[in-house]
Amino acid sequence: MSSSSTAFSVWIINKAGGLIYSKTYAQGLSPGSALLATFKCEAESSPPDLTSNEYLVLASTFHSIHAIASRISPISGSSGVEVIEAETFKMTCLQSPTGTKFVLLTTPSHPSPEQVLRRVYETYADYLKDPFYTVEMPIRSETFDTKLASVVRG
Amino acid sequence: MSLSTSAARHKSLGDDLYKRSDKVNGELFALTYGALVVQLIKDYEDYDEVNKQLEKMGYNIGVRLIEDFLARTGLGRCKDFTEVGEVMAKVAFRSLLAITPSLIHHPVSPTQPKPAFSLIFDENPLTDFVELPEEAVEGGLVYAKVLEGVIRGALEMIQTSVTAQIVSDTLRGDERTELRVTLVRYLEEEMPPGDD
């Protein structure tokens, strides 16, 4: 069972809605977990993760929902989706003024996902300093993986 | 909020970010940039082309630099073009180059339909030790051209299309070095959702 401040995964979504980075740090948030939670059973082995294609679709769906939310909000000048809270998870999104989105999936009782996201943003900004990395393209770097893991795990 | 309190806020943000940042030796920085410019002149043998390349390089720096700047300052959208100038002079230049250029606003007028501001540099770590040879001056070399590109690239990433031009340059014999930034347009269609 996950602790009360587990971060399950991180997504980084570029300005066009494409997923450029996705990493899962802890089990407990796979499609079957909500079902398992309902039946209050302990999972012996975790249900399989989503495929990378499914993550791409999820991310671009979120990108669209994020944008639509600011349009349909009854209060003008609203931002896009910042937090989605459910029984088994909390999804927090930080959007930079440049349009890049950082999404963190955590347990509902995670105390400070915004702070984690700020540090994710700083780690991403550091990665941009590699001149060989093309901005907006998928991030494939072990160093980035390591740095981000230590930020997310706290 | 009165202009003086937001000016004070920008100044302290710039000073604070400068303090927190890693430092590099200024002379080394000047030498590195100088080596770059000289090599470009050797490679292209055409001052116009060198100017273009410097601006392009600046653009590539700017598009990356802006995310770092925003991540570290946590600043949001500026409320108008005047504030863009303030933040650029007092926070960006202060924290990145340790200088605070003077800022002159050029409000909209019949001869100038878009807002603009000028940054006046009385010191610049890029150009501290430089004396341009006669033929470079005649050829039109703008030594610090990279700065134009950095500003253009950085602002483009926050949906602000500008022209940035060094309109007078002490290295070329002018009285002062002035970099003029003029708004072209806001790129509304690329605005992240919900920004006021």
CSV table of C-alpha atoms in Angstrom, one decimal:
chain,number,residue,atom,x,y,z
A,1,MET,CA,0.0,0.0,0.0
A,2,SER,CA,1.3,3.5,-0.8
A,3,SER,CA,2.1,6.0,1.9
A,4,SER,CA,0.1,9.2,2.2
A,5,SER,CA,2.5,11.3,0.2
A,6,THR,CA,3.5,9.1,-2.8
A,7,ALA,CA,4.0,10.6,-6.2
A,8,PHE,CA,3.0,8.0,-8.8
A,9,SER,CA,4.1,9.6,-12.0
A,10,VAL,CA,5.2,12.8,-13.8
A,11,TRP,CA,4.3,13.9,-17.2
A,12,ILE,CA,5.8,16.8,-19.2
A,13,ILE,CA,3.6,18.1,-22.0
A,14,ASN,CA,4.9,20.5,-24.7
A,15,LYS,CA,3.0,23.5,-26.0
A,16,ALA,CA,1.3,21.5,-28.8
A,17,GLY,CA,0.0,18.9,-26.4
A,18,GLY,CA,2.6,16.3,-27.1
A,19,LEU,CA,3.9,14.2,-24.3
A,20,ILE,CA,7.6,14.7,-24.1
A,21,TYR,CA,8.3,12.9,-20.8
A,22,SER,CA,6.5,10.4,-18.7
A,23,LYS,CA,7.8,8.3,-15.8
A,24,THR,CA,6.1,6.2,-13.2
A,25,TYR,CA,7.7,6.0,-9.8
A,26,ALA,CA,5.3,3.9,-7.8
A,27,GLN,CA,2.6,1.4,-8.5
A,28,GLY,CA,-0.9,1.9,-7.3
A,29,LEU,CA,-2.3,4.0,-10.1
A,30,SER,CA,-2.9,1.5,-12.9
A,31,PRO,CA,-6.3,1.0,-14.5
A,32,GLY,CA,-7.2,-1.9,-12.3
A,33,SER,CA,-6.3,-0.2,-9.0
A,34,ALA,CA,-9.5,1.8,-8.7
A,35,LEU,CA,-11.4,-1.5,-9.1
A,36,LEU,CA,-9.2,-3.2,-6.5
A,37,ALA,CA,-9.7,-0.4,-4.1
A,38,THR,CA,-13.4,-0.8,-4.4
A,39,PHE,CA,-13.2,-4.4,-3.4
A,40,LYS,CA,-10.7,-3.6,-0.6
A,41,CYS,CA,-8.2,-6.2,-1.6
A,42,GLU,CA,-4.5,-6.2,-1.5
A,43,ALA,CA,-2.9,-6.7,-4.9
A,44,GLU,CA,-0.3,-9.5,-5.0
A,45,SER,CA,1.1,-8.1,-8.2
A,46,SER,CA,0.2,-4.8,-9.8
A,47,PRO,CA,-1.9,-4.6,-12.9
A,48,PRO,CA,0.1,-3.8,-16.0
A,49,ASP,CA,1.0,-0.3,-16.9
A,50,LEU,CA,-0.4,1.6,-19.8
A,51,THR,CA,1.5,1.4,-23.1
A,52,SER,CA,3.4,4.5,-24.2
A,53,ASN,CA,0.8,5.1,-26.9
A,54,GLU,CA,-1.9,5.2,-24.3
A,55,TYR,CA,0.1,7.7,-22.2
A,56,LEU,CA,0.4,9.9,-25.4
A,57,VAL,CA,-3.3,9.8,-25.8
A,58,LEU,CA,-3.9,10.6,-22.1
A,59,ALA,CA,-1.6,13.5,-22.2
A,60,SER,CA,-3.1,15.1,-25.3
A,61,THR,CA,-6.5,14.5,-23.9
A,62,PHE,CA,-5.5,16.3,-20.7
A,63,HIS,CA,-4.0,19.1,-22.8
A,64,SER,CA,-7.4,19.7,-24.4
A,65,ILE,CA,-9.3,19.4,-21.2
A,66,HIS,CA,-6.9,21.9,-19.6
A,67,ALA,CA,-7.7,24.4,-22.4
A,68,ILE,CA,-11.4,23.8,-22.5
A,69,ALA,CA,-11.7,24.3,-18.7
A,70,SER,CA,-10.5,27.9,-19.0
A,71,ARG,CA,-13.1,28.6,-21.7
A,72,ILE,CA,-16.1,27.1,-20.0
A,73,SER,CA,-15.3,28.5,-16.6
A,74,PRO,CA,-18.1,30.7,-15.3
A,75,ILE,CA,-15.4,33.1,-14.0
A,76,SER,CA,-13.6,35.0,-16.7
A,77,GLY,CA,-9.8,35.0,-16.7
A,78,SER,CA,-9.6,31.5,-15.2
A,79,SER,CA,-6.6,29.4,-15.8
A,80,GLY,CA,-6.7,25.9,-17.2
A,81,VAL,CA,-7.1,22.9,-15.0
A,82,GLU,CA,-4.9,23.0,-12.0
A,83,VAL,CA,-6.0,20.1,-9.9
A,84,ILE,CA,-8.2,17.0,-10.4
A,85,GLU,CA,-9.0,15.2,-7.2
A,86,ALA,CA,-10.5,11.7,-7.0
A,87,GLU,CA,-10.8,9.1,-4.4
A,88,THR,CA,-7.6,7.2,-5.3
A,89,PHE,CA,-5.4,10.0,-6.8
A,90,LYS,CA,-4.8,13.7,-7.1
A,91,MET,CA,-3.6,15.1,-10.4
A,92,THR,CA,-1.8,18.5,-10.2
A,93,CYS,CA,-0.8,20.6,-13.2
A,94,LEU,CA,1.6,23.5,-13.4
A,95,GLN,CA,1.7,25.5,-16.7
A,96,SER,CA,4.6,27.7,-17.4
A,97,PRO,CA,3.9,31.1,-19.1
A,98,THR,CA,5.5,29.5,-22.2
A,99,GLY,CA,2.7,26.9,-22.4
A,100,THR,CA,4.7,23.8,-21.2
A,101,LYS,CA,2.7,21.7,-18.7
A,102,PHE,CA,4.0,19.7,-15.8
A,103,VAL,CA,1.6,17.1,-14.4
A,104,LEU,CA,2.1,15.2,-11.2
A,105,LEU,CA,-0.1,12.2,-10.1
A,106,THR,CA,-0.1,11.6,-6.4
A,107,THR,CA,-2.1,10.1,-3.6
A,108,PRO,CA,-4.9,12.4,-2.5
A,109,SER,CA,-3.2,13.4,0.7
A,110,HIS,CA,0.1,14.5,-0.8
A,111,PRO,CA,1.0,17.7,1.1
A,112,SER,CA,2.6,19.8,-1.6
A,113,PRO,CA,2.4,18.7,-5.2
A,114,GLU,CA,2.8,22.3,-6.4
A,115,GLN,CA,6.2,22.6,-4.7
A,116,VAL,CA,7.3,19.3,-6.3
A,117,LEU,CA,6.2,20.6,-9.7
A,118,ARG,CA,8.1,23.8,-9.2
A,119,ARG,CA,11.3,21.7,-8.8
A,120,VAL,CA,10.3,19.6,-11.8
A,121,TYR,CA,10.1,22.8,-13.8
A,122,GLU,CA,13.5,23.9,-12.6
A,123,THR,CA,15.0,20.5,-13.5
A,124,TYR,CA,13.4,20.8,-17.0
A,125,ALA,CA,14.8,24.3,-17.4
A,126,ASP,CA,18.2,22.9,-16.5
A,127,TYR,CA,17.9,20.2,-19.2
A,128,LEU,CA,17.1,22.9,-21.8
A,129,LYS,CA,20.7,24.1,-21.3
A,130,ASP,CA,22.0,21.0,-23.2
A,131,PRO,CA,22.4,22.5,-26.7
A,132,PHE,CA,22.0,19.1,-28.2
A,133,TYR,CA,18.5,18.7,-26.9
A,134,THR,CA,15.9,20.0,-29.4
A,135,VAL,CA,13.2,21.9,-27.5
A,136,GLU,CA,9.7,20.4,-27.6
A,137,MET,CA,11.1,16.9,-28.5
A,138,PRO,CA,10.8,13.9,-26.3
A,139,ILE,CA,13.3,13.8,-23.5
A,140,ARG,CA,15.6,10.8,-23.4
A,141,SER,CA,18.3,11.3,-20.8
A,142,GLU,CA,19.4,9.1,-17.9
A,143,THR,CA,20.8,12.1,-16.1
A,144,PHE,CA,17.4,13.8,-16.4
A,145,ASP,CA,15.7,10.6,-15.2
A,146,THR,CA,17.9,10.5,-12.1
A,147,LYS,CA,17.6,14.2,-11.3
A,148,LEU,CA,13.8,14.1,-11.6
A,149,ALA,CA,13.5,10.9,-9.6
A,150,SER,CA,15.2,12.6,-6.6
A,151,VAL,CA,13.0,15.7,-7.0
A,152,VAL,CA,9.8,13.7,-7.1
A,153,ARG,CA,10.7,11.3,-4.3
A,154,GLY,CA,11.7,14.2,-2.1
B,1,MET,CA,0.3,49.0,-6.8
B,2,SER,CA,2.3,52.2,-7.4
B,3,LEU,CA,5.1,52.1,-9.9
B,4,SER,CA,7.7,52.6,-7.2
B,5,THR,CA,6.7,49.5,-5.1
B,6,SER,CA,6.7,47.3,-8.2
B,7,ALA,CA,10.0,48.8,-9.3
B,8,ALA,CA,11.4,48.0,-5.8
B,9,ARG,CA,10.0,44.5,-6.1
B,10,HIS,CA,11.7,43.9,-9.5
B,11,LYS,CA,15.0,45.2,-8.2
B,12,SER,CA,15.0,42.9,-5.2
B,13,LEU,CA,13.9,39.9,-7.3
B,14,GLY,CA,16.8,40.6,-9.7
B,15,ASP,CA,19.3,41.1,-6.8
B,16,ASP,CA,18.1,37.9,-5.1
B,17,LEU,CA,18.2,35.8,-8.2
B,18,TYR,CA,21.7,37.1,-9.0
B,19,LYS,CA,22.8,36.1,-5.5
B,20,ARG,CA,21.4,32.6,-5.8
B,21,SER,CA,22.9,31.9,-9.2
B,22,ASP,CA,26.2,30.3,-10.0
B,23,LYS,CA,28.8,32.8,-11.1
B,24,VAL,CA,31.4,32.6,-13.8
B,25,ASN,CA,34.5,34.8,-14.2
B,26,GLY,CA,33.6,37.9,-16.2
B,27,GLU,CA,36.9,37.9,-18.1
B,28,LEU,CA,36.5,34.3,-19.1
B,29,PHE,CA,33.0,35.1,-20.4
B,30,ALA,CA,34.3,38.2,-22.4
B,31,LEU,CA,37.1,36.0,-23.8
B,32,THR,CA,34.7,33.2,-24.8
B,33,TYR,CA,32.3,35.6,-26.6
B,34,GLY,CA,35.2,37.4,-28.2
B,35,ALA,CA,36.7,34.1,-29.5
B,36,LEU,CA,33.3,33.3,-31.0
B,37,VAL,CA,32.9,36.6,-32.8
B,38,VAL,CA,36.4,36.5,-34.2
B,39,GLN,CA,36.0,32.9,-35.4
B,40,LEU,CA,32.7,33.8,-37.1
B,41,ILE,CA,34.4,36.7,-38.9
B,42,LYS,CA,37.1,34.4,-40.1
B,43,ASP,CA,34.6,31.8,-41.2
B,44,TYR,CA,32.1,34.0,-43.0
B,45,GLU,CA,34.4,37.0,-44.1
B,46,ASP,CA,31.2,39.1,-44.3
B,47,TYR,CA,30.1,41.3,-41.5
B,48,ASP,CA,26.5,41.2,-42.5
B,49,GLU,CA,26.5,37.4,-42.3
B,50,VAL,CA,28.3,37.5,-38.9
B,51,ASN,CA,25.6,39.8,-37.6
B,52,LYS,CA,23.0,37.4,-38.8
B,53,GLN,CA,24.6,34.4,-37.2
B,54,LEU,CA,25.1,36.2,-33.9
B,55,GLU,CA,21.4,37.1,-33.9
B,56,LYS,CA,20.4,33.5,-34.7
B,57,MET,CA,22.6,32.2,-31.9
B,58,GLY,CA,21.0,34.7,-29.6
B,59,TYR,CA,17.6,33.5,-30.7
B,60,ASN,CA,18.5,29.9,-29.8
B,61,ILE,CA,19.8,31.0,-26.4
B,62,GLY,CA,16.7,33.1,-25.8
B,63,VAL,CA,14.2,30.3,-26.4
B,64,ARG,CA,15.9,28.2,-23.7
B,65,LEU,CA,16.9,31.0,-21.3
B,66,ILE,CA,13.3,32.1,-20.8
B,67,GLU,CA,12.2,28.8,-19.2
B,68,ASP,CA,15.1,28.9,-16.8
B,69,PHE,CA,14.4,32.5,-16.0
B,70,LEU,CA,10.7,31.8,-15.4
B,71,ALA,CA,11.4,28.7,-13.4
B,72,ARG,CA,13.7,30.4,-11.1
B,73,THR,CA,11.8,33.7,-10.6
B,74,GLY,CA,8.3,32.2,-10.6
B,75,LEU,CA,7.2,35.3,-12.5
B,76,GLY,CA,3.9,35.2,-14.3
B,77,ARG,CA,2.6,37.2,-17.3
B,78,CYS,CA,3.5,41.0,-17.3
B,79,LYS,CA,0.4,43.2,-17.4
B,80,ASP,CA,1.7,45.4,-20.2
B,81,PHE,CA,4.7,46.1,-22.4
B,82,THR,CA,6.0,48.7,-20.0
B,83,GLU,CA,6.3,46.0,-17.3
B,84,VAL,CA,8.1,43.7,-19.8
B,85,GLY,CA,10.8,46.4,-20.1
B,86,GLU,CA,11.0,46.8,-16.3
B,87,VAL,CA,11.4,43.0,-15.7
B,88,MET,CA,13.9,42.8,-18.5
B,89,ALA,CA,16.1,45.6,-17.2
B,90,LYS,CA,15.8,45.0,-13.4
B,91,VAL,CA,15.4,41.2,-13.1
B,92,ALA,CA,16.7,39.6,-16.3
B,93,PHE,CA,19.8,41.7,-17.1
B,94,ARG,CA,20.5,42.1,-13.4
B,95,SER,CA,20.5,38.4,-12.6
B,96,LEU,CA,22.1,37.2,-15.9
B,97,LEU,CA,24.8,39.8,-16.7
B,98,ALA,CA,25.0,41.6,-13.3
B,99,ILE,CA,24.1,44.9,-14.9
B,100,THR,CA,21.0,47.1,-14.8
B,101,PRO,CA,20.6,49.0,-18.0
B,102,SER,CA,18.7,52.3,-17.8
B,103,LEU,CA,15.2,52.0,-19.2
B,104,ILE,CA,13.4,54.6,-21.4
B,105,HIS,CA,9.8,54.0,-22.3
B,106,HIS,CA,8.5,55.1,-25.7
B,107,PRO,CA,4.8,55.4,-25.4
B,108,VAL,CA,2.5,54.9,-28.4
B,109,SER,CA,2.3,58.0,-30.7
B,110,PRO,CA,1.0,58.8,-34.2
B,111,THR,CA,4.5,58.1,-35.6
B,112,GLN,CA,4.9,55.0,-33.5
B,113,PRO,CA,1.8,52.9,-33.4
B,114,LYS,CA,3.3,50.1,-31.2
B,115,PRO,CA,4.8,50.5,-27.7
B,116,ALA,CA,8.6,50.3,-27.4
B,117,PHE,CA,11.3,50.7,-24.8
B,118,SER,CA,15.0,51.3,-24.9
B,119,LEU,CA,17.7,49.8,-22.7
B,120,ILE,CA,20.8,52.1,-22.3
B,121,PHE,CA,23.9,50.2,-21.4
B,122,ASP,CA,26.7,52.1,-19.7
B,123,GLU,CA,28.5,48.9,-19.1
B,124,ASN,CA,28.4,45.5,-20.8
B,125,PRO,CA,30.5,42.5,-19.8
B,126,LEU,CA,30.4,41.3,-23.4
B,127,THR,CA,32.1,44.4,-24.7
B,128,ASP,CA,34.3,45.6,-21.8
B,129,PHE,CA,37.7,45.1,-23.5
B,130,VAL,CA,36.7,45.4,-27.1
B,131,GLU,CA,38.0,47.9,-29.7
B,132,LEU,CA,36.5,47.4,-33.1
B,133,PRO,CA,39.0,47.7,-36.0
B,134,GLU,CA,38.2,50.3,-38.7
B,135,GLU,CA,37.1,47.8,-41.2
B,136,ALA,CA,34.7,46.1,-38.8
B,137,VAL,CA,33.1,49.4,-38.1
B,138,GLU,CA,32.8,50.2,-41.8
B,139,GLY,CA,31.6,46.7,-42.5
B,140,GLY,CA,28.7,47.2,-40.1
B,141,LEU,CA,29.6,44.7,-37.4
B,142,VAL,CA,27.4,44.9,-34.3
B,143,TYR,CA,29.5,43.2,-31.7
B,144,ALA,CA,26.8,42.6,-29.2
B,145,LYS,CA,24.2,41.5,-31.7
B,146,VAL,CA,23.6,38.3,-29.8
B,147,LEU,CA,21.6,40.3,-27.3
B,148,GLU,CA,19.1,41.2,-30.0
B,149,GLY,CA,18.4,37.6,-30.7
B,150,VAL,CA,18.2,36.6,-27.0
B,151,ILE,CA,15.5,39.1,-26.4
B,152,ARG,CA,13.6,38.2,-29.6
B,153,GLY,CA,13.7,34.5,-28.8
B,154,ALA,CA,12.9,34.8,-25.2
B,155,LEU,CA,9.9,37.0,-25.7
B,156,GLU,CA,8.6,34.9,-28.6
B,157,MET,CA,8.3,31.9,-26.2
B,158,ILE,CA,5.9,34.0,-24.1
B,159,GLN,CA,3.8,34.9,-27.1
B,160,THR,CA,5.3,38.4,-27.6
B,161,SER,CA,6.7,39.1,-31.0
B,162,VAL,CA,9.2,42.0,-31.0
B,163,THR,CA,12.0,43.5,-32.9
B,164,ALA,CA,15.1,44.2,-30.9
B,165,GLN,CA,17.7,46.4,-32.4
B,166,ILE,CA,20.9,48.0,-31.2
B,167,VAL,CA,20.3,51.5,-32.6
B,168,SER,CA,23.4,53.1,-31.3
B,169,ASP,CA,26.7,51.5,-30.2
B,170,THR,CA,29.7,53.0,-28.4
B,171,LEU,CA,31.9,50.4,-30.1
B,172,ARG,CA,31.0,52.0,-33.4
B,173,GLY,CA,31.7,55.5,-32.2
B,174,ASP,CA,28.2,56.5,-31.0
B,175,GLU,CA,27.7,58.4,-27.8
B,176,ARG,CA,25.9,55.6,-26.1
B,177,THR,CA,24.8,52.0,-26.6
B,178,GLU,CA,21.0,51.7,-26.9
B,179,LEU,CA,19.0,48.6,-27.6
B,180,ARG,CA,15.5,49.4,-28.7
B,181,VAL,CA,12.7,46.8,-28.3
B,182,THR,CA,9.5,47.4,-30.2
B,183,LEU,CA,6.3,45.3,-29.9
B,184,VAL,CA,5.2,43.8,-33.2
B,185,ARG,CA,2.2,41.9,-31.9
B,186,TYR,CA,1.1,39.4,-29.2
B,187,LEU,CA,0.8,35.9,-30.6
B,188,GLU,CA,-2.8,35.5,-29.2
B,189,GLU,CA,-3.4,32.2,-31.0
B,190,GLU,CA,-0.6,30.5,-29.1
B,191,MET,CA,-1.4,31.9,-25.7
B,192,PRO,CA,-1.6,29.2,-23.0
B,193,PRO,CA,-5.2,28.9,-21.8
B,194,GLY,CA,-6.4,31.1,-19.1
B,195,ASP,CA,-3.6,33.7,-19.0
B,196,ASP,CA,-4.9,37.1,-18.2
